[in-house]
Amino acid sequence: MIGFTKLLCGTATVAEALKGNTSEKLLQFSATSPIVVWNATHKCNLRCKHCYITAGDKAMKSELTSEEGKELIKDLAGMNVPVLLFSGGEPLIREDIFELGKYAGSKGIRTVLSSNGTMITKNIASKIKETGFQYVGISIDGLPLTHNMFRGIDNAFEMAREGIENLKGVGVKVGVRFTINKYNYHELRDVLKFVVESGVPRFCMYHLVYSGRGKEMAGDDITNNELMDVFNLLKEFTIEIHQKGIELEVLTTDNHADGVLIHRYIEENMPQRADEVMELLRMHGGCSAGTKVANIGPSGNVHPCQFWTNKVLGNVREKRFSSIWNNTEDEFLSMLRNKGAYLKGKCGECQYKDVCGGCRVRAEAVYEDMWQEDPCCYI
């Protein structure tokens, strides 16, 4: 993730990051063990057009059981994983989600939920609070008509909005996630207005990754010129709300060119901070697949990230996650952890490859070569 607020407004420093602080304040710069995204179920009550896991109306018969989930969590705790993100499908569909969440919390892991928000009634919000989930990210992909079109049902926006209010009502931190594409590009400013007016403290914009049903939307991505427009809008918005004293953290993910452009802006406008911003970007290391982020699918398959489901590193039923992740003899993982040596095209020649590296999933989807340049590089 690229922390627009932290980088543009100077709320993150190298000194703090070097302390190994894994609090939510510096999370995107400081984790030494991977943040783990666990797609706890394939089942979902919606049919989002850009769903990277192609979720459906049925759970997989092979999904990890409660006991298998707890064994996984125990292993993750043993390797000091700082954050376990329960995703799906829709994770709230799992009957044991609160049991699993509470168990993870008892093992010292910070637990968060990724939800479409439609199931978060006042009762469910209270259960989320009681379980100890520290953050819930809810997808809002446009104004009501656009959002509902993406979700496949007519009242998805209103249900998600109610979910946000119910979480706020019980004191659970909630954030809005927005995946940019040509259908909602023109609504970004309105969504940001909605976020501010709703009193939501966190906004994260996702760049489209061509995975799952999202692969079918590759032609619906925005152009490089539009990406630049989006960057400038978010930059100006972030600075403006910070100056107004509005407590809203703005981030983007899945296109580390955003960080490069922030550094260029800092160089031109706040040169005294340029070296520190670059060092923070280096510490973050660009694309986190196989390094700072890991994914576990519903059936226990381990992937370099949640978007790279066609790359299987192993299965937690056959071998512990810690053994899979720390296998120094795994050629694919070794390459990801030294990706600068393998990048091709524009990415391979780029002076910023150690702080960006492009998205390997998009490169593979477009060029059938994961080491090719990121087709969405706009610098």
Short mmCIF file of C-alpha atoms in Angstrom, two decimals:
data_model
loop_
_atom_site.label_atom_id
_atom_site.label_comp_id
_atom_site.label_asym_id
_atom_site.label_seq_id
_atom_site.Cartn_x
_atom_site.Cartn_y
_atom_site.Cartn_z
CA MET A 1 0.00 0.00 0.00
CA ILE A 2 1.05 3.57 -0.66
CA GLY A 3 0.19 5.85 2.23
CA PHE A 4 -0.70 9.16 0.61
CA THR A 5 -1.39 10.79 3.96
CA LYS A 6 1.76 9.48 5.60
CA LEU A 7 4.05 10.39 2.71
CA LEU A 8 2.53 13.68 1.58
CA CYS A 9 1.78 15.06 5.03
CA GLY A 10 4.83 13.80 6.90
CA THR A 11 3.03 11.60 9.42
CA ALA A 12 5.44 8.68 8.93
CA THR A 13 9.18 8.78 9.56
CA VAL A 14 12.04 6.36 8.99
CA ALA A 15 12.95 6.48 12.69
CA GLU A 16 9.52 5.21 13.69
CA ALA A 17 9.50 2.54 11.00
CA LEU A 18 12.92 1.25 12.11
CA LYS A 19 11.51 0.54 15.55
CA GLY A 20 9.67 -2.36 13.93
CA ASN A 21 6.38 -0.79 14.88
CA THR A 22 3.54 -2.87 13.43
CA SER A 23 0.73 -0.65 14.66
CA GLU A 24 -1.85 0.47 12.14
CA LYS A 25 -0.08 3.86 11.98
CA LEU A 26 2.96 2.51 10.16
CA LEU A 27 1.75 -0.86 9.02
CA GLN A 28 2.30 -0.38 5.31
CA PHE A 29 5.99 0.37 5.92
CA SER A 30 7.04 -1.80 8.84
CA ALA A 31 5.87 -5.41 8.77
CA THR A 32 8.73 -7.91 8.81
CA SER A 33 6.57 -11.06 8.69
CA PRO A 34 3.94 -11.16 5.95
CA ILE A 35 0.48 -9.79 6.32
CA VAL A 36 -1.73 -12.79 5.54
CA VAL A 37 -4.96 -12.58 3.58
CA TRP A 38 -7.06 -15.68 4.23
CA ASN A 39 -9.97 -16.19 1.84
CA ALA A 40 -11.89 -18.10 4.46
CA THR A 41 -14.71 -19.03 2.08
CA HIS A 42 -15.49 -18.96 -1.62
CA LYS A 43 -19.16 -18.28 -0.92
CA CYS A 44 -20.60 -14.80 -1.37
CA ASN A 45 -24.04 -13.21 -1.41
CA LEU A 46 -23.03 -10.82 -4.23
CA ARG A 47 -21.58 -11.23 -7.74
CA CYS A 48 -19.05 -8.42 -8.06
CA LYS A 49 -17.83 -7.91 -11.60
CA HIS A 50 -14.19 -7.50 -10.55
CA CYS A 51 -14.01 -10.26 -7.91
CA TYR A 52 -10.44 -11.62 -7.99
CA ILE A 53 -11.47 -15.00 -6.58
CA THR A 54 -14.59 -15.45 -8.78
CA ALA A 55 -16.71 -16.03 -5.67
CA GLY A 56 -20.05 -17.79 -6.08
CA ASP A 57 -23.16 -18.84 -4.21
CA LYS A 58 -21.64 -22.05 -2.86
CA ALA A 59 -18.77 -22.75 -0.51
CA MET A 60 -16.09 -25.16 -1.69
CA LYS A 61 -16.48 -28.61 -0.15
CA SER A 62 -12.74 -28.58 0.50
CA GLU A 63 -12.67 -25.39 2.56
CA LEU A 64 -10.59 -25.48 5.74
CA THR A 65 -12.54 -26.63 8.80
CA SER A 66 -12.66 -24.76 12.10
CA GLU A 67 -9.96 -26.98 13.59
CA GLU A 68 -7.77 -26.68 10.49
CA GLY A 69 -8.24 -22.92 10.63
CA LYS A 70 -7.11 -22.84 14.25
CA GLU A 71 -4.03 -24.90 13.43
CA LEU A 72 -3.25 -22.43 10.68
CA ILE A 73 -3.70 -19.49 13.04
CA LYS A 74 -1.46 -21.12 15.65
CA ASP A 75 1.26 -21.47 13.02
CA LEU A 76 0.85 -17.86 11.89
CA ALA A 77 1.14 -16.68 15.49
CA GLY A 78 4.32 -18.71 15.88
CA MET A 79 5.97 -16.79 13.06
CA ASN A 80 4.74 -13.44 14.42
CA VAL A 81 2.41 -12.59 11.56
CA PRO A 82 1.24 -9.06 12.48
CA VAL A 83 -2.12 -9.06 10.70
CA LEU A 84 -4.58 -11.71 9.56
CA LEU A 85 -7.15 -10.36 7.13
CA PHE A 86 -10.25 -12.54 6.86
CA SER A 87 -11.67 -12.23 3.36
CA GLY A 88 -13.80 -14.26 0.99
CA GLY A 89 -16.13 -14.50 -0.77
CA GLU A 90 -17.91 -12.84 2.10
CA PRO A 91 -16.20 -13.95 5.33
CA LEU A 92 -19.27 -13.22 7.46
CA ILE A 93 -21.01 -16.11 5.71
CA ARG A 94 -18.74 -18.56 7.59
CA GLU A 95 -20.61 -19.68 10.70
CA ASP A 96 -17.36 -19.94 12.69
CA ILE A 97 -15.91 -16.58 11.64
CA PHE A 98 -16.25 -15.08 15.12
CA GLU A 99 -14.78 -18.17 16.75
CA LEU A 100 -11.79 -18.01 14.38
CA GLY A 101 -11.40 -14.28 14.85
CA LYS A 102 -11.43 -14.54 18.62
CA TYR A 103 -8.90 -17.39 18.52
CA ALA A 104 -6.55 -15.37 16.33
CA GLY A 105 -6.83 -12.41 18.68
CA SER A 106 -6.04 -14.63 21.65
CA LYS A 107 -2.81 -15.62 19.89
CA GLY A 108 -1.74 -12.00 19.58
CA ILE A 109 -2.59 -11.48 15.90
CA ARG A 110 -4.30 -8.27 14.83
CA THR A 111 -7.47 -9.32 13.01
CA VAL A 112 -9.29 -7.40 10.31
CA LEU A 113 -12.24 -8.14 8.05
CA SER A 114 -12.74 -7.49 4.35
CA SER A 115 -16.48 -7.36 3.72
CA ASN A 116 -19.05 -6.12 1.25
CA GLY A 117 -20.91 -4.70 4.24
CA THR A 118 -24.35 -6.00 3.31
CA MET A 119 -24.57 -8.47 6.21
CA ILE A 120 -23.46 -6.07 8.94
CA THR A 121 -26.64 -5.51 10.92
CA LYS A 122 -26.48 -3.90 14.35
CA ASN A 123 -26.30 -7.38 15.88
CA ILE A 124 -23.45 -8.48 13.59
CA ALA A 125 -21.61 -5.20 14.24
CA SER A 126 -21.80 -5.92 17.98
CA LYS A 127 -20.43 -9.42 17.42
CA ILE A 128 -17.56 -7.99 15.34
CA LYS A 129 -16.79 -5.64 18.24
CA GLU A 130 -17.01 -8.41 20.85
CA THR A 131 -14.79 -10.70 18.78
CA GLY A 132 -12.04 -8.10 18.71
CA PHE A 133 -11.79 -7.39 15.00
CA GLN A 134 -9.85 -4.14 14.93
CA TYR A 135 -10.79 -2.94 11.48
CA VAL A 136 -13.34 -3.66 8.77
CA GLY A 137 -12.80 -2.64 5.15
CA ILE A 138 -16.01 -2.21 3.15
CA SER A 139 -16.14 -1.86 -0.62
CA ILE A 140 -17.91 1.15 -2.10
CA ASP A 141 -17.28 1.26 -5.84
CA GLY A 142 -19.21 4.33 -6.84
CA LEU A 143 -22.47 6.15 -6.30
CA PRO A 144 -25.53 3.93 -5.68
CA LEU A 145 -26.40 3.05 -9.29
CA THR A 146 -22.81 2.25 -10.24
CA HIS A 147 -22.09 0.37 -7.02
CA ASN A 148 -25.24 -1.71 -7.35
CA MET A 149 -24.41 -2.51 -10.97
CA PHE A 150 -21.02 -3.83 -9.87
CA ARG A 151 -22.46 -5.86 -7.01
CA GLY A 152 -25.31 -7.41 -8.94
CA ILE A 153 -28.18 -6.39 -6.62
CA ASP A 154 -30.27 -3.24 -6.44
CA ASN A 155 -29.80 -2.27 -2.77
CA ALA A 156 -26.14 -3.16 -2.23
CA PHE A 157 -25.08 0.46 -1.69
CA GLU A 158 -27.68 1.19 0.97
CA MET A 159 -26.92 -2.07 2.79
CA ALA A 160 -23.18 -1.29 2.76
CA ARG A 161 -23.86 2.25 4.00
CA GLU A 162 -25.93 0.84 6.86
CA GLY A 163 -23.14 -1.60 7.62
CA ILE A 164 -20.70 1.30 7.91
CA GLU A 165 -23.02 3.17 10.26
CA ASN A 166 -23.61 0.08 12.39
CA LEU A 167 -19.86 -0.46 12.81
CA LYS A 168 -19.32 3.19 13.71
CA GLY A 169 -22.16 2.85 16.21
CA VAL A 170 -20.31 0.20 18.21
CA GLY A 171 -16.89 1.82 17.87
CA VAL A 172 -15.25 -0.47 15.30
CA LYS A 173 -12.83 1.28 12.95
CA VAL A 174 -14.13 1.07 9.40
CA GLY A 175 -12.68 2.04 6.06
CA VAL A 176 -13.92 2.36 2.49
CA ARG A 177 -12.25 0.53 -0.41
CA PHE A 178 -12.78 1.70 -3.98
CA THR A 179 -11.53 -0.14 -7.09
CA ILE A 180 -10.97 2.32 -9.92
CA ASN A 181 -12.16 1.51 -13.46
CA LYS A 182 -13.75 3.28 -16.40
CA TYR A 183 -17.27 2.90 -14.99
CA ASN A 184 -16.60 4.72 -11.71
CA TYR A 185 -13.57 6.88 -12.55
CA HIS A 186 -15.76 9.98 -12.86
CA GLU A 187 -17.39 9.31 -9.46
CA LEU A 188 -14.21 9.23 -7.36
CA ARG A 189 -14.62 12.79 -6.12
CA ASP A 190 -18.21 12.04 -5.05
CA VAL A 191 -17.15 8.87 -3.25
CA LEU A 192 -14.46 10.83 -1.39
CA LYS A 193 -17.15 13.34 -0.39
CA PHE A 194 -19.30 10.44 0.87
CA VAL A 195 -16.35 9.14 2.92
CA VAL A 196 -15.74 12.53 4.56
CA GLU A 197 -19.43 13.14 5.26
CA SER A 198 -19.77 9.64 6.73
CA GLY A 199 -16.92 10.25 9.15
CA VAL A 200 -15.01 7.22 7.90
CA PRO A 201 -11.33 7.46 8.97
CA ARG A 202 -9.72 5.49 6.14
CA PHE A 203 -10.02 5.40 2.35
CA CYS A 204 -8.07 3.00 0.15
CA MET A 205 -8.24 3.10 -3.63
CA TYR A 206 -7.42 -0.16 -5.37
CA HIS A 207 -6.04 -0.21 -8.87
CA LEU A 208 -7.68 -2.92 -10.97
CA VAL A 209 -5.80 -6.23 -11.01
CA TYR A 210 -6.66 -8.61 -13.83
CA SER A 211 -7.50 -11.70 -11.78
CA GLY A 212 -10.64 -13.81 -11.45
CA ARG A 213 -13.60 -11.94 -12.90
CA GLY A 214 -11.35 -8.89 -12.86
CA LYS A 215 -9.43 -10.46 -15.76
CA GLU A 216 -12.54 -10.04 -17.88
CA MET A 217 -12.45 -6.32 -17.04
CA ALA A 218 -8.92 -5.67 -18.34
CA GLY A 219 -10.40 -3.70 -21.20
CA ASP A 220 -12.42 -1.63 -18.72
CA ASP A 221 -9.39 -0.23 -16.92
CA ILE A 222 -8.71 3.50 -17.12
CA THR A 223 -6.05 4.96 -19.40
CA ASN A 224 -2.63 6.16 -18.28
CA ASN A 225 -3.74 9.78 -18.70
CA GLU A 226 -6.74 9.07 -16.49
CA LEU A 227 -4.46 7.40 -13.95
CA MET A 228 -2.48 10.63 -13.78
CA ASP A 229 -5.70 12.59 -13.28
CA VAL A 230 -6.67 10.24 -10.44
CA PHE A 231 -3.25 10.61 -8.81
CA ASN A 232 -3.48 14.40 -8.89
CA LEU A 233 -7.02 14.35 -7.52
CA LEU A 234 -6.01 12.11 -4.60
CA LYS A 235 -2.84 14.12 -3.93
CA GLU A 236 -4.72 17.42 -3.78
CA PHE A 237 -7.57 15.91 -1.76
CA THR A 238 -5.16 14.37 0.77
CA ILE A 239 -3.29 17.63 1.34
CA GLU A 240 -6.53 19.64 1.54
CA ILE A 241 -8.24 17.48 4.17
CA HIS A 242 -5.04 17.29 6.22
CA GLN A 243 -4.79 21.08 6.25
CA LYS A 244 -8.44 21.25 7.35
CA GLY A 245 -7.72 18.91 10.26
CA ILE A 246 -10.00 16.14 8.96
CA GLU A 247 -8.83 12.79 10.30
CA LEU A 248 -8.89 10.63 7.19
CA GLU A 249 -6.07 8.38 6.06
CA VAL A 250 -5.79 8.05 2.28
CA LEU A 251 -3.99 5.12 0.67
CA THR A 252 -3.75 3.36 -2.67
CA THR A 253 -2.71 -0.17 -3.50
CA ASP A 254 -1.70 -2.35 -6.46
CA ASN A 255 0.17 0.32 -8.41
CA HIS A 256 3.41 1.44 -6.78
CA ALA A 257 3.97 4.07 -9.46
CA ASP A 258 1.81 6.16 -7.10
CA GLY A 259 4.68 6.18 -4.62
CA VAL A 260 7.18 7.25 -7.27
CA LEU A 261 5.00 10.20 -8.24
CA ILE A 262 4.58 11.21 -4.59
CA HIS A 263 8.36 11.27 -4.28
CA ARG A 264 8.65 13.44 -7.38
CA TYR A 265 6.09 15.84 -5.92
CA ILE A 266 7.96 15.96 -2.61
CA GLU A 267 11.26 16.60 -4.44
CA GLU A 268 9.76 19.62 -6.18
CA ASN A 269 7.76 21.06 -3.28
CA MET A 270 9.33 19.81 -0.02
CA PRO A 271 12.92 18.88 -0.97
CA GLN A 272 13.97 18.65 2.68
CA ARG A 273 11.75 15.55 3.03
CA ALA A 274 12.64 13.86 -0.27
CA ASP A 275 15.36 11.55 1.08
CA GLU A 276 13.18 10.33 3.94
CA VAL A 277 10.23 9.64 1.65
CA MET A 278 12.47 7.67 -0.70
CA GLU A 279 13.84 5.67 2.22
CA LEU A 280 10.31 4.84 3.38
CA LEU A 281 9.46 3.66 -0.14
CA ARG A 282 12.61 1.51 -0.19
CA MET A 283 11.68 -0.02 3.15
CA HIS A 284 8.27 -0.83 1.74
CA GLY A 285 9.94 -2.40 -1.30
CA GLY A 286 7.27 -2.03 -3.96
CA CYS A 287 5.10 -4.97 -4.98
CA SER A 288 4.70 -7.13 -1.85
CA ALA A 289 3.67 -10.42 -3.47
CA GLY A 290 5.72 -13.23 -1.97
CA THR A 291 7.55 -10.88 0.38
CA LYS A 292 5.39 -8.81 2.75
CA VAL A 293 2.01 -10.21 1.70
CA ALA A 294 0.80 -13.81 1.48
CA ASN A 295 -2.51 -15.39 0.63
CA ILE A 296 -4.22 -18.58 1.74
CA GLY A 297 -7.16 -19.73 -0.36
CA PRO A 298 -10.38 -21.34 0.92
CA SER A 299 -8.97 -24.86 0.51
CA GLY A 300 -5.60 -24.08 2.07
CA ASN A 301 -3.56 -23.33 -1.04
CA VAL A 302 -0.83 -20.77 -0.41
CA HIS A 303 -0.35 -18.01 -2.99
CA PRO A 304 2.13 -15.10 -3.28
CA CYS A 305 -0.80 -12.68 -3.00
CA GLN A 306 -4.58 -12.83 -3.15
CA PHE A 307 -4.63 -11.96 -6.86
CA TRP A 308 -2.18 -14.67 -7.93
CA THR A 309 -4.37 -17.72 -7.42
CA ASN A 310 -2.86 -19.62 -10.37
CA LYS A 311 0.48 -19.72 -8.51
CA VAL A 312 0.35 -22.35 -5.74
CA LEU A 313 3.31 -22.52 -3.36
CA GLY A 314 1.89 -25.37 -1.31
CA ASN A 315 -1.09 -26.32 0.85
CA VAL A 316 -1.40 -25.89 4.61
CA ARG A 317 -3.02 -29.31 4.93
CA GLU A 318 0.18 -30.89 3.66
CA LYS A 319 2.77 -28.55 5.15
CA ARG A 320 2.67 -25.70 7.64
CA PHE A 321 2.40 -22.22 6.18
CA SER A 322 5.61 -21.22 7.96
CA SER A 323 7.49 -24.05 6.23
CA ILE A 324 6.06 -23.13 2.83
CA TRP A 325 6.82 -19.43 3.26
CA ASN A 326 10.32 -19.90 4.61
CA ASN A 327 11.39 -22.51 2.06
CA THR A 328 14.62 -21.05 0.70
CA GLU A 329 14.74 -23.77 -1.96
CA ASP A 330 11.51 -22.60 -3.61
CA GLU A 331 12.73 -21.13 -6.89
CA PHE A 332 9.61 -19.08 -7.55
CA LEU A 333 9.66 -17.43 -4.12
CA SER A 334 13.38 -16.77 -4.44
CA MET A 335 12.79 -15.00 -7.74
CA LEU A 336 10.02 -12.86 -6.27
CA ARG A 337 12.33 -11.87 -3.43
CA ASN A 338 14.95 -10.77 -5.94
CA LYS A 339 12.57 -9.56 -8.63
CA GLY A 340 14.76 -6.68 -9.76
CA ALA A 341 17.06 -9.18 -11.47
CA TYR A 342 14.25 -10.62 -13.61
CA LEU A 343 12.13 -7.62 -14.62
CA LYS A 344 11.87 -6.92 -18.34
CA GLY A 345 10.82 -4.06 -20.57
CA LYS A 346 10.10 -0.69 -19.01
CA CYS A 347 10.10 -2.16 -15.48
CA GLY A 348 13.51 -3.78 -15.98
CA GLU A 349 15.08 -0.52 -17.12
CA CYS A 350 13.37 1.71 -14.56
CA GLN A 351 15.44 3.56 -11.97
CA TYR A 352 12.59 3.07 -9.49
CA LYS A 353 12.30 -0.71 -9.77
CA ASP A 354 13.48 -1.24 -6.18
CA VAL A 355 10.59 0.87 -4.85
CA CYS A 356 7.96 -0.23 -7.37
CA GLY A 357 8.53 -3.31 -9.51
CA GLY A 358 5.11 -3.12 -11.14
CA CYS A 359 2.29 -5.64 -10.74
CA ARG A 360 3.40 -9.10 -11.85
CA VAL A 361 -0.19 -10.37 -12.05
CA ARG A 362 -1.19 -7.67 -14.54
CA ALA A 363 1.96 -8.30 -16.58
CA GLU A 364 1.21 -12.02 -16.74
CA ALA A 365 -2.45 -11.41 -17.65
CA VAL A 366 -1.58 -9.10 -20.54
CA TYR A 367 1.73 -10.47 -21.85
CA GLU A 368 1.66 -14.07 -20.54
CA ASP A 369 5.02 -13.28 -18.94
CA MET A 370 5.05 -12.29 -15.29
CA TRP A 371 8.38 -10.47 -15.64
CA GLN A 372 7.23 -8.16 -18.40
CA GLU A 373 6.47 -4.50 -17.71
CA ASP A 374 3.31 -3.55 -15.87
CA PRO A 375 0.80 -2.45 -18.55
CA CYS A 376 -0.58 0.09 -16.06
CA CYS A 377 2.66 1.98 -15.43
CA TYR A 378 1.84 5.64 -16.05
CA ILE A 379 5.15 7.33 -15.22
#
